[in-house]
Structure formats: C-alpha cells, structure tokens
PDB file of C-alpha atoms in Angstrom:
ATOM      1  CA  VAL A   3     -26.980  36.667  -2.083  1.00 61.00           C
ATOM      2  CA  LYS A   4     -26.546  40.290  -2.344  1.00 74.00           C
ATOM      3  CA  LYS A   5     -26.102  40.750  -6.082  1.00 74.00           C
ATOM      4  CA  VAL A   6     -24.635  43.630  -8.253  1.00 79.00           C
ATOM      5  CA  VAL A   7     -23.922  44.323 -11.437  1.00 82.00           C
ATOM      6  CA  MET A   8     -19.654  46.227 -11.832  1.00 81.00           C
ATOM      7  CA  ALA A   9     -17.250  46.589 -14.009  1.00 81.00           C
ATOM      8  CA  LYS A  10     -14.720  44.237 -13.696  1.00 79.00           C
ATOM      9  CA  GLU A  11     -12.160  46.056 -12.817  1.00 80.00           C
ATOM     10  CA  ALA A  12     -13.933  48.460 -10.192  1.00 83.00           C
ATOM     11  CA  ALA A  13     -15.653  44.574  -8.740  1.00 80.00           C
ATOM     12  CA  ILE A  14     -11.980  43.198  -8.774  1.00 79.00           C
ATOM     13  CA  ALA A  15     -10.483  46.466  -6.899  1.00 81.00           C
ATOM     14  CA  ALA A  16     -13.201  45.996  -4.345  1.00 79.00           C
ATOM     15  CA  GLY A  17     -11.953  42.531  -3.225  1.00 79.00           C
ATOM     16  CA  ALA A  18     -14.668  39.968  -5.744  1.00 80.00           C
ATOM     17  CA  ILE A  19     -12.812  36.568  -6.884  1.00 76.00           C
ATOM     18  CA  ALA A  20     -12.414  36.000 -10.285  1.00 74.00           C
ATOM     19  CA  PHE A  21     -11.009  32.841 -11.139  1.00 68.00           C
ATOM     20  CA  PHE A  22      -9.006  31.517 -13.142  1.00 59.00           C
ATOM     21  CA  GLY A  23      -9.134  30.337 -16.258  1.00 60.00           C
ATOM     22  CA  GLU A  24     -13.174  32.222 -16.743  1.00 66.00           C
ATOM     23  CA  LYS A  25     -13.649  34.094 -19.040  1.00 71.00           C
ATOM     24  CA  TYR A  26     -15.256  37.246 -18.013  1.00 73.00           C
ATOM     25  CA  GLY A  27     -16.710  40.379 -19.925  1.00 75.00           C
ATOM     26  CA  ASP A  28     -16.274  44.181 -18.909  1.00 77.00           C
ATOM     27  CA  SER A  29     -19.432  44.134 -16.495  1.00 80.00           C
ATOM     28  CA  VAL A  30     -19.621  41.158 -14.207  1.00 81.00           C
ATOM     29  CA  ARG A  31     -22.589  40.284 -11.974  1.00 79.00           C
ATOM     30  CA  VAL A  32     -20.812  40.625  -8.192  1.00 82.00           C
ATOM     31  CA  VAL A  33     -22.953  37.955  -5.510  1.00 81.00           C
ATOM     32  CA  SER A  34     -22.240  38.598  -1.974  1.00 80.00           C
ATOM     33  CA  VAL A  35     -23.003  36.301   0.831  1.00 78.00           C
ATOM     34  CA  GLY A  36     -22.254  37.656   3.551  1.00 78.00           C
ATOM     35  CA  ASP A  37     -19.174  38.713   5.476  1.00 79.00           C
ATOM     36  CA  PHE A  38     -17.802  35.137   3.695  1.00 79.00           C
ATOM     37  CA  SER A  39     -17.661  35.125  -0.162  1.00 78.00           C
ATOM     38  CA  THR A  40     -17.637  37.833  -2.357  1.00 82.00           C
ATOM     39  CA  GLU A  41     -17.031  36.417  -6.267  1.00 79.00           C
ATOM     40  CA  LEU A  42     -17.670  37.481  -9.859  1.00 77.00           C
ATOM     41  CA  CYS A  43     -20.625  35.298 -10.815  1.00 74.00           C
ATOM     42  CA  GLY A  44     -21.683  33.450 -14.580  1.00 61.00           C
ATOM     43  CA  GLY A  45     -24.551  32.511 -13.543  1.00 62.00           C
ATOM     44  CA  CYS A  46     -26.911  32.518 -10.269  1.00 61.00           C
ATOM     45  CA  HIS A  47     -28.272  29.818  -9.160  1.00 67.00           C
ATOM     46  CA  VAL A  48     -30.311  30.711  -5.914  1.00 74.00           C
ATOM     47  CA  ASP A  49     -31.838  34.127  -4.372  1.00 75.00           C
ATOM     48  CA  GLN A  50     -31.147  33.953  -1.160  1.00 77.00           C
ATOM     49  CA  SER A  51     -28.885  31.786   1.126  1.00 75.00           C
ATOM     50  CA  SER A  52     -31.733  30.066   2.845  1.00 82.00           C
ATOM     51  CA  ASP A  53     -33.033  28.593   0.107  1.00 83.00           C
ATOM     52  CA  ILE A  54     -30.390  26.334  -0.594  1.00 85.00           C
ATOM     53  CA  HIS A  55     -31.524  24.164   2.905  1.00 88.00           C
ATOM     54  CA  LEU A  56     -29.114  21.518   4.399  1.00 90.00           C
ATOM     55  CA  PHE A  57     -25.655  22.129   3.204  1.00 90.00           C
ATOM     56  CA  LYS A  58     -23.370  18.904   3.599  1.00 93.00           C
ATOM     57  CA  ILE A  59     -19.856  18.742   2.459  1.00 94.00           C
ATOM     58  CA  VAL A  60     -18.842  15.105   0.632  1.00 93.00           C
ATOM     59  CA  SER A  61     -14.543  16.164  -0.435  1.00 93.00           C
ATOM     60  CA  GLU A  62     -12.439  17.982  -0.157  1.00 93.00           C
ATOM     61  CA  THR A  63      -9.235  17.674  -2.282  1.00 92.00           C
ATOM     62  CA  SER A  64      -6.451  19.547  -4.446  1.00 91.00           C
ATOM     63  CA  ILE A  65      -6.653  20.257  -8.236  1.00 85.00           C
ATOM     64  CA  ALA A  66      -3.718  22.745  -8.104  1.00 83.00           C
ATOM     65  CA  ALA A  67      -0.658  24.130  -5.832  1.00 86.00           C
ATOM     66  CA  GLY A  68      -2.912  25.943  -3.419  1.00 83.00           C
ATOM     67  CA  VAL A  69      -6.090  25.444  -4.393  1.00 80.00           C
ATOM     68  CA  ARG A  70      -9.111  22.936  -2.770  1.00 88.00           C
ATOM     69  CA  ARG A  71     -11.375  21.476  -4.507  1.00 88.00           C
ATOM     70  CA  ILE A  72     -14.361  20.884  -2.313  1.00 90.00           C
ATOM     71  CA  ILE A  73     -17.632  19.193  -3.370  1.00 92.00           C
ATOM     72  CA  ALA A  74     -21.370  19.035  -1.335  1.00 91.00           C
ATOM     73  CA  GLN A  75     -25.109  18.349  -2.178  1.00 93.00           C
ATOM     74  CA  THR A  76     -27.680  20.446  -0.763  1.00 90.00           C
ATOM     75  CA  SER A  77     -30.941  20.781  -0.095  1.00 90.00           C
ATOM     76  CA  LYS A  78     -32.976  16.956  -1.628  1.00 91.00           C
ATOM     77  CA  GLY A  79     -29.397  15.835  -1.922  1.00 92.00           C
ATOM     78  CA  ALA A  80     -27.560  16.658   0.987  1.00 93.00           C
ATOM     79  CA  TYR A  81     -31.269  14.635   2.808  1.00 93.00           C
ATOM     80  CA  GLN A  82     -30.853  11.373   0.484  1.00 95.00           C
ATOM     81  CA  TYR A  83     -26.731  11.880   0.909  1.00 94.00           C
ATOM     82  CA  LEU A  84     -27.015  11.786   4.602  1.00 94.00           C
ATOM     83  CA  ARG A  85     -30.119   9.068   4.739  1.00 95.00           C
ATOM     84  CA  SER A  86     -27.552   6.724   2.783  1.00 95.00           C
ATOM     85  CA  ARG A  87     -24.768   6.798   5.238  1.00 93.00           C
ATOM     86  CA  ASN A  88     -27.129   6.510   7.991  1.00 94.00           C
ATOM     87  CA  ASP A  89     -28.388   3.254   6.260  1.00 95.00           C
ATOM     88  CA  LEU A  90     -24.326   2.290   5.495  1.00 95.00           C
ATOM     89  CA  LEU A  91     -24.040   3.376   9.002  1.00 94.00           C
ATOM     90  CA  GLY A  92     -26.682   0.744  10.105  1.00 94.00           C
ATOM     91  CA  SER A  93     -25.429  -2.148   7.785  1.00 95.00           C
ATOM     92  CA  VAL A  94     -21.692  -1.943   9.994  1.00 95.00           C
ATOM     93  CA  LYS A  95     -23.914  -2.149  13.403  1.00 94.00           C
ATOM     94  CA  GLU A  96     -25.125  -5.246  12.043  1.00 94.00           C
ATOM     95  CA  THR A  97     -22.159  -6.823  10.340  1.00 95.00           C
ATOM     96  CA  ILE A  98     -20.003  -5.844  13.871  1.00 94.00           C
ATOM     97  CA  LYS A  99     -22.542  -6.699  15.590  1.00 94.00           C
ATOM     98  CA  ALA A 100     -23.433  -3.775  17.780  1.00 93.00           C
ATOM     99  CA  GLN A 101     -25.900  -2.953  20.138  1.00 93.00           C
ATOM    100  CA  THR A 102     -26.431   0.782  19.052  1.00 93.00           C
ATOM    101  CA  ILE A 103     -24.574   2.685  16.663  1.00 92.00           C
ATOM    102  CA  GLU A 104     -22.768   4.820  19.775  1.00 93.00           C
ATOM    103  CA  GLU A 105     -21.008   1.814  20.428  1.00 95.00           C
ATOM    104  CA  ILE A 106     -19.605   0.874  16.791  1.00 94.00           C
ATOM    105  CA  PRO A 107     -16.743   2.813  18.264  1.00 94.00           C
ATOM    106  CA  ALA A 108     -15.881   0.664  21.222  1.00 95.00           C
ATOM    107  CA  LYS A 109     -16.351  -2.052  19.261  1.00 94.00           C
ATOM    108  CA  LEU A 110     -14.321  -1.706  16.639  1.00 94.00           C
ATOM    109  CA  ASP A 111     -11.943  -0.932  18.561  1.00 95.00           C
ATOM    110  CA  ARG A 112     -12.087  -4.541  20.326  1.00 95.00           C
ATOM    111  CA  MET A 113     -11.585  -6.275  16.628  1.00 95.00           C
ATOM    112  CA  ALA A 114      -8.773  -3.579  16.329  1.00 95.00           C
ATOM    113  CA  GLU A 115      -7.073  -5.190  19.606  1.00 95.00           C
ATOM    114  CA  SER A 116      -7.927  -8.526  18.944  1.00 95.00           C
ATOM    115  CA  ASP A 117      -6.677  -8.758  15.671  1.00 95.00           C
ATOM    116  CA  ARG A 118      -3.404  -7.249  16.515  1.00 95.00           C
ATOM    117  CA  ALA A 119      -2.633 -10.467  19.232  1.00 95.00           C
ATOM    118  CA  LEU A 120      -4.255 -12.706  16.366  1.00 94.00           C
ATOM    119  CA  ARG A 121      -0.863 -11.026  14.208  1.00 91.00           C
ATOM    120  CA  LYS A 122       1.321 -11.446  16.773  1.00 92.00           C
ATOM    121  CA  GLN A 123       1.270 -14.606  17.528  1.00 91.00           C
ATOM    122  CA  LEU A 124       0.672 -15.499  13.869  1.00 87.00           C
ATOM    123  CA  GLU A 125       4.306 -14.100  13.492  1.00 83.00           C
ATOM    124  CA  GLN A 126       5.702 -15.902  16.740  1.00 87.00           C
ATOM    125  CA  ILE A 127       4.509 -19.472  15.336  1.00 85.00           C
ATOM    126  CA  LEU A 128       6.040 -18.399  11.774  1.00 81.00           C
ATOM    127  CA  ALA A 129       9.622 -16.692  13.326  1.00 80.00           C
ATOM    128  CA  LYS A 130       9.367 -20.431  15.044  1.00 83.00           C
ATOM    129  CA  ALA A 131       8.733 -22.461  11.721  1.00 80.00           C
ATOM    130  CA  ALA A 132      11.395 -20.506   9.927  1.00 79.00           C
ATOM    131  CA  ALA A 133      13.661 -21.225  12.824  1.00 82.00           C
ATOM    132  CA  GLY A 134      13.448 -25.440  12.273  1.00 85.00           C
ATOM    133  CA  GLU A 135      13.712 -24.933   8.279  1.00 85.00           C
ATOM    134  CA  ALA A 136      17.228 -22.801   8.859  1.00 86.00           C
ATOM    135  CA  ASP A 137      18.279 -25.478  10.685  1.00 88.00           C
ATOM    136  CA  ALA A 138      17.051 -27.936   9.104  1.00 88.00           C
ATOM    137  CA  LEU A 139      18.668 -25.876   6.077  1.00 89.00           C
ATOM    138  CA  PHE A 140      22.018 -25.205   7.887  1.00 88.00           C
ATOM    139  CA  SER A 141      22.233 -28.718   9.168  1.00 86.00           C
ATOM    140  CA  ALA A 142      22.363 -30.434   4.655  1.00 88.00           C
ATOM    141  CA  ALA A 143      24.883 -27.990   3.732  1.00 87.00           C
ATOM    142  CA  LYS A 144      27.331 -29.610   1.750  1.00 90.00           C
ATOM    143  CA  ALA A 145      31.059 -28.159   1.797  1.00 90.00           C
ATOM    144  CA  ILE A 146      31.786 -27.759  -1.757  1.00 88.00           C
ATOM    145  CA  ALA A 147      35.546 -27.266  -3.603  1.00 85.00           C
ATOM    146  CA  GLY A 148      36.186 -24.628  -0.249  1.00 86.00           C
ATOM    147  CA  THR A 149      32.940 -23.577   0.679  1.00 90.00           C
ATOM    148  CA  ARG A 150      29.822 -24.279   2.061  1.00 92.00           C
ATOM    149  CA  LEU A 151      27.257 -24.731   0.404  1.00 93.00           C
ATOM    150  CA  ILE A 152      23.369 -24.351   1.697  1.00 92.00           C
ATOM    151  CA  ALA A 153      20.674 -24.508  -0.996  1.00 90.00           C
ATOM    152  CA  GLY A 154      16.664 -26.275  -0.569  1.00 90.00           C
ATOM    153  CA  MET A 155      13.294 -25.178  -1.187  1.00 89.00           C
ATOM    154  CA  VAL A 156      10.945 -23.363   1.608  1.00 87.00           C
ATOM    155  CA  GLN A 157       7.833 -23.844   1.988  1.00 85.00           C
ATOM    156  CA  LEU A 158       5.754 -20.250   1.236  1.00 85.00           C
ATOM    157  CA  ASP A 159       3.458 -18.410   3.862  1.00 81.00           C
ATOM    158  CA  SER A 160       1.901 -15.497   5.203  1.00 78.00           C
ATOM    159  CA  GLN A 161       5.334 -13.439   4.229  1.00 79.00           C
ATOM    160  CA  GLY A 162       5.487 -14.723   1.030  1.00 78.00           C
ATOM    161  CA  ALA A 163       9.712 -13.205  -0.084  1.00 82.00           C
ATOM    162  CA  LYS A 164      10.424 -12.142   2.502  1.00 85.00           C
ATOM    163  CA  LYS A 165      10.413 -15.963   4.073  1.00 86.00           C
ATOM    164  CA  LEU A 166      12.985 -15.811   1.400  1.00 87.00           C
ATOM    165  CA  ARG A 167      15.061 -13.281   2.377  1.00 89.00           C
ATOM    166  CA  ASP A 168      14.730 -13.162   6.283  1.00 89.00           C
ATOM    167  CA  LEU A 169      15.805 -17.054   6.541  1.00 89.00           C
ATOM    168  CA  ALA A 170      19.214 -16.068   3.766  1.00 89.00           C
ATOM    169  CA  GLU A 171      20.229 -13.456   5.882  1.00 90.00           C
ATOM    170  CA  SER A 172      19.991 -15.591   9.351  1.00 89.00           C
ATOM    171  CA  LEU A 173      22.063 -18.115   7.087  1.00 92.00           C
ATOM    172  CA  LYS A 174      24.752 -16.480   5.700  1.00 90.00           C
ATOM    173  CA  ASN A 175      25.494 -15.080   8.915  1.00 90.00           C
ATOM    174  CA  ARG A 176      25.562 -18.261  10.655  1.00 90.00           C
ATOM    175  CA  ALA A 177      27.970 -19.746   8.042  1.00 90.00           C
ATOM    176  CA  PRO A 178      29.785 -17.001   7.133  1.00 93.00           C
ATOM    177  CA  ASP A 179      31.589 -19.718   4.367  1.00 92.00           C
ATOM    178  CA  GLY A 180      28.400 -19.906   3.044  1.00 91.00           C
ATOM    179  CA  VAL A 181      26.475 -20.059  -0.403  1.00 94.00           C
ATOM    180  CA  VAL A 182      22.396 -19.982   0.457  1.00 93.00           C
ATOM    181  CA  VAL A 183      20.174 -20.373  -2.457  1.00 94.00           C
ATOM    182  CA  LEU A 184      16.612 -20.803  -1.780  1.00 93.00           C
ATOM    183  CA  GLY A 185      14.310 -21.745  -3.898  1.00 92.00           C
ATOM    184  CA  MET A 186      10.325 -20.908  -3.432  1.00 91.00           C
ATOM    185  CA  GLN A 187       6.890 -21.848  -5.138  1.00 91.00           C
ATOM    186  CA  ASP A 188       4.413 -19.349  -5.762  1.00 90.00           C
ATOM    187  CA  GLY A 189       1.596 -20.753  -7.237  1.00 89.00           C
ATOM    188  CA  GLU A 190       2.545 -20.525 -11.016  1.00 90.00           C
ATOM    189  CA  LYS A 191       5.581 -18.520 -10.077  1.00 92.00           C
ATOM    190  CA  ALA A 192       9.141 -19.532  -8.750  1.00 93.00           C
ATOM    191  CA  ASN A 193      11.763 -16.944  -6.925  1.00 93.00           C
ATOM    192  CA  LEU A 194      14.923 -17.168  -6.355  1.00 93.00           C
ATOM    193  CA  LEU A 195      18.181 -16.149  -3.583  1.00 93.00           C
ATOM    194  CA  VAL A 196      21.664 -16.097  -3.835  1.00 94.00           C
ATOM    195  CA  ALA A 197      23.598 -14.932  -0.608  1.00 94.00           C
ATOM    196  CA  VAL A 198      26.953 -15.361   0.026  1.00 94.00           C
ATOM    197  CA  GLY A 199      28.536 -15.272   3.606  1.00 92.00           C
ATOM    198  CA  LYS A 200      30.989 -12.261   4.575  1.00 93.00           C
ATOM    199  CA  ASP A 201      33.860 -14.653   3.916  1.00 92.00           C
ATOM    200  CA  ALA A 202      32.621 -16.716   0.802  1.00 91.00           C
ATOM    201  CA  GLN A 203      32.214 -12.588  -0.839  1.00 91.00           C
ATOM    202  CA  LYS A 204      35.859 -12.793  -1.748  1.00 91.00           C
ATOM    203  CA  LYS A 205      35.471 -16.151  -4.277  1.00 91.00           C
ATOM    204  CA  TRP A 206      31.833 -15.662  -5.051  1.00 92.00           C
ATOM    205  CA  ASN A 207      28.817 -12.914  -5.755  1.00 94.00           C
ATOM    206  CA  ALA A 208      25.658 -13.108  -5.349  1.00 93.00           C
ATOM    207  CA  SER A 209      24.052 -10.552  -8.556  1.00 93.00           C
ATOM    208  CA  GLU A 210      26.593 -13.001 -10.694  1.00 92.00           C
ATOM    209  CA  LEU A 211      25.940 -16.598  -9.525  1.00 93.00           C
ATOM    210  CA  LEU A 212      22.058 -15.853 -10.086  1.00 93.00           C
ATOM    211  CA  LYS A 213      22.455 -14.404 -13.512  1.00 92.00           C
ATOM    212  CA  GLN A 214      23.737 -17.612 -14.460  1.00 92.00           C
ATOM    213  CA  LEU A 215      20.598 -19.397 -12.407  1.00 93.00           C
ATOM    214  CA  ALA A 216      17.527 -16.750 -13.169  1.00 93.00           C
ATOM    215  CA  PRO A 217      16.929 -18.614 -16.775  1.00 93.00           C
ATOM    216  CA  MET A 218      16.024 -21.505 -14.957  1.00 94.00           C
ATOM    217  CA  ILE A 219      13.181 -20.355 -14.004  1.00 94.00           C
ATOM    218  CA  ASP A 220      12.572 -18.068 -17.497  1.00 93.00           C
ATOM    219  CA  GLY A 221      12.698 -15.281 -14.822  1.00 87.00           C
ATOM    220  CA  ARG A 222      14.943 -12.260 -14.514  1.00 84.00           C
ATOM    221  CA  GLY A 223      16.506 -10.943 -11.290  1.00 83.00           C
ATOM    222  CA  GLY A 224      19.217  -8.987  -9.381  1.00 86.00           C
ATOM    223  CA  GLY A 225      21.043  -8.178  -6.287  1.00 91.00           C
ATOM    224  CA  LYS A 226      23.774  -7.005  -4.535  1.00 92.00           C
ATOM    225  CA  PRO A 227      27.022  -9.337  -4.414  1.00 92.00           C
ATOM    226  CA  ASP A 228      26.214 -10.812  -1.108  1.00 93.00           C
ATOM    227  CA  LEU A 229      22.115 -10.942  -2.023  1.00 94.00           C
ATOM    228  CA  ALA A 230      20.010 -11.139  -5.558  1.00 94.00           C
ATOM    229  CA  GLN A 231      16.600 -12.539  -5.602  1.00 93.00           C
ATOM    230  CA  ALA A 232      14.770 -13.486  -8.814  1.00 93.00           C
ATOM    231  CA  GLY A 233      11.434 -14.053 -10.174  1.00 92.00           C
ATOM    232  CA  GLY A 234       9.910 -16.172 -12.623  1.00 92.00           C
ATOM    233  CA  THR A 235       7.512 -18.226 -14.532  1.00 92.00           C
ATOM    234  CA  LYS A 236       9.111 -22.196 -14.715  1.00 94.00           C
ATOM    235  CA  VAL A 237       8.681 -23.604 -11.422  1.00 92.00           C
ATOM    236  CA  ALA A 238      10.148 -26.679 -12.499  1.00 92.00           C
ATOM    237  CA  GLY A 239      13.788 -25.191 -12.890  1.00 93.00           C
ATOM    238  CA  LEU A 240      13.700 -23.729  -9.353  1.00 92.00           C
ATOM    239  CA  ALA A 241      15.144 -27.984  -9.177  1.00 90.00           C
ATOM    240  CA  ASP A 242      17.653 -27.678 -11.731  1.00 90.00           C
ATOM    241  CA  ALA A 243      18.259 -24.507 -10.419  1.00 91.00           C
ATOM    242  CA  MET A 244      19.139 -26.494  -7.388  1.00 88.00           C
ATOM    243  CA  LYS A 245      21.449 -28.704  -8.664  1.00 88.00           C
ATOM    244  CA  SER A 246      22.823 -26.001 -11.500  1.00 90.00           C
ATOM    245  CA  VAL A 247      24.519 -24.166  -7.951  1.00 89.00           C
ATOM    246  CA  GLU A 248      26.900 -27.479  -7.452  1.00 87.00           C
ATOM    247  CA  SER A 249      28.943 -27.816 -10.842  1.00 86.00           C
ATOM    248  CA  LEU A 250      29.622 -23.621 -10.260  1.00 88.00           C
ATOM    249  CA  LEU A 251      30.955 -23.754  -7.314  1.00 88.00           C
ATOM    250  CA  ALA A 252      32.236 -26.809  -7.853  1.00 85.00           C
ATOM    251  CA  LYS A 253      34.101 -25.469 -11.255  1.00 78.00           C
TER     252      LYS A 253
END
C-alpha cells in the first residue's frame, strides 16, 4: 500500500478515483494498491495489503446504475466465515447421506433426476384423474333453454386453481354450445369459474355471468367473454352458485 498526500485536483488528474457523495478537502490522501487501485481515501486501516491476510468476497450487488458493491470478510473474519461454510457443507453431506463432500454434487444430481421423474409420474396421475372428472361433468350436463350447462364441484389437488382453468378449457372446447360453471374449495377459500363455448358466446358472456354469481361466495373477479374467475371467502356459497346458474340460463 502506497500513501501520499496531494492536492485534490492533481490527484483526480492523475487518475485517482473519487467516490460520488464523499466530501474531500483541498488536500487529499491518495492510496494505491500496486497497479490495481488508486483512490482518494478518507482513512486507511492497514499499512500494507499483506496485513489483510485472507480475503473472501461474500456478496456482490448492484447499488446504482453502473455501480456495484462488494462485501468481503478479511483476516480472522474470513477464516471464521469459511469455517462456517465448511460446517454447513458437512451438514448437507450428512443430510443427503453422501460419503464425502466431493460426492455431494453427484448425489444432488441423482436426487434432482429422481424428483423430476416423480413429478412427471404425478402429473400423469393427476391428468388421468382430471380427465375422469371432465368426463363425469360432461355426462351430467343439462340442456337449459338451448344451452348445455356443465356445472359442478371439482376436487382440489396440487395444481390448485390451474386445474379449474384446464378443466374449463377442455369442457368448453368439447361443448361449443355449453356454459361451464365450476367450483373448488381450497381450505376456507372458494374458487368459482365460468367458461362459455364458442357457439354459446352468441348468447352468454362469462364475465357477465360471473358478476351475478360471485357475490354468493362473497367474492369478486373478472375475465373475458369466454372465461372468467372469482375467489371468495364464503365456501357454502359455491352450492348456491351451482343452483343459481340454472335460473340465470332459464331466464
């Protein structure tokens, strides 16, 4: 570390870095670390760079456009930081039952592959179950005033509200003349979805139908003419919504 005192303007002209927001006097201390850095300094904490000993960067972030902030541990703090990282790595090794630390990456790769395979199997099982629900709902459809009404409750699974949307899309495509009204209970939350087939859109608007049904679940929502969705807090109102849609279509 080289330290000299210079006039501020002369230091900046010589290439020293002045930090934005810092206040400097007419005379400034300029600190250089080899050929790596030359900066105006408000206070130097070591006489030479070797006093820092071990230097470990622990984070690097953006604090402004074109400005990065590096946070590092040095000397004893760096050794303590690395020791804690090593302890954490040892804990991971024990948790995933790896024989050595070097085996951890391969072990994690195998676990990730197994997880992907299980997720794929689960998706296939859920897809078959959803297809069965769609068939049952389609078979129970009612003809009301020239419109096929497909309405009913859907079982909650890991897909959540996405399952409602997928089922509704499938059913309205199978029944272009249909109005689809589906409900799902998710704990204390009620989900309600209305979808309208291509031909039925000449008479019905999913968003408008939903506006009349959503208050029954103390909810609000919206969407497009072919598909609209609402969430509410009154789960018991889902059954009322299923019954009321028949009256709405009959009118």
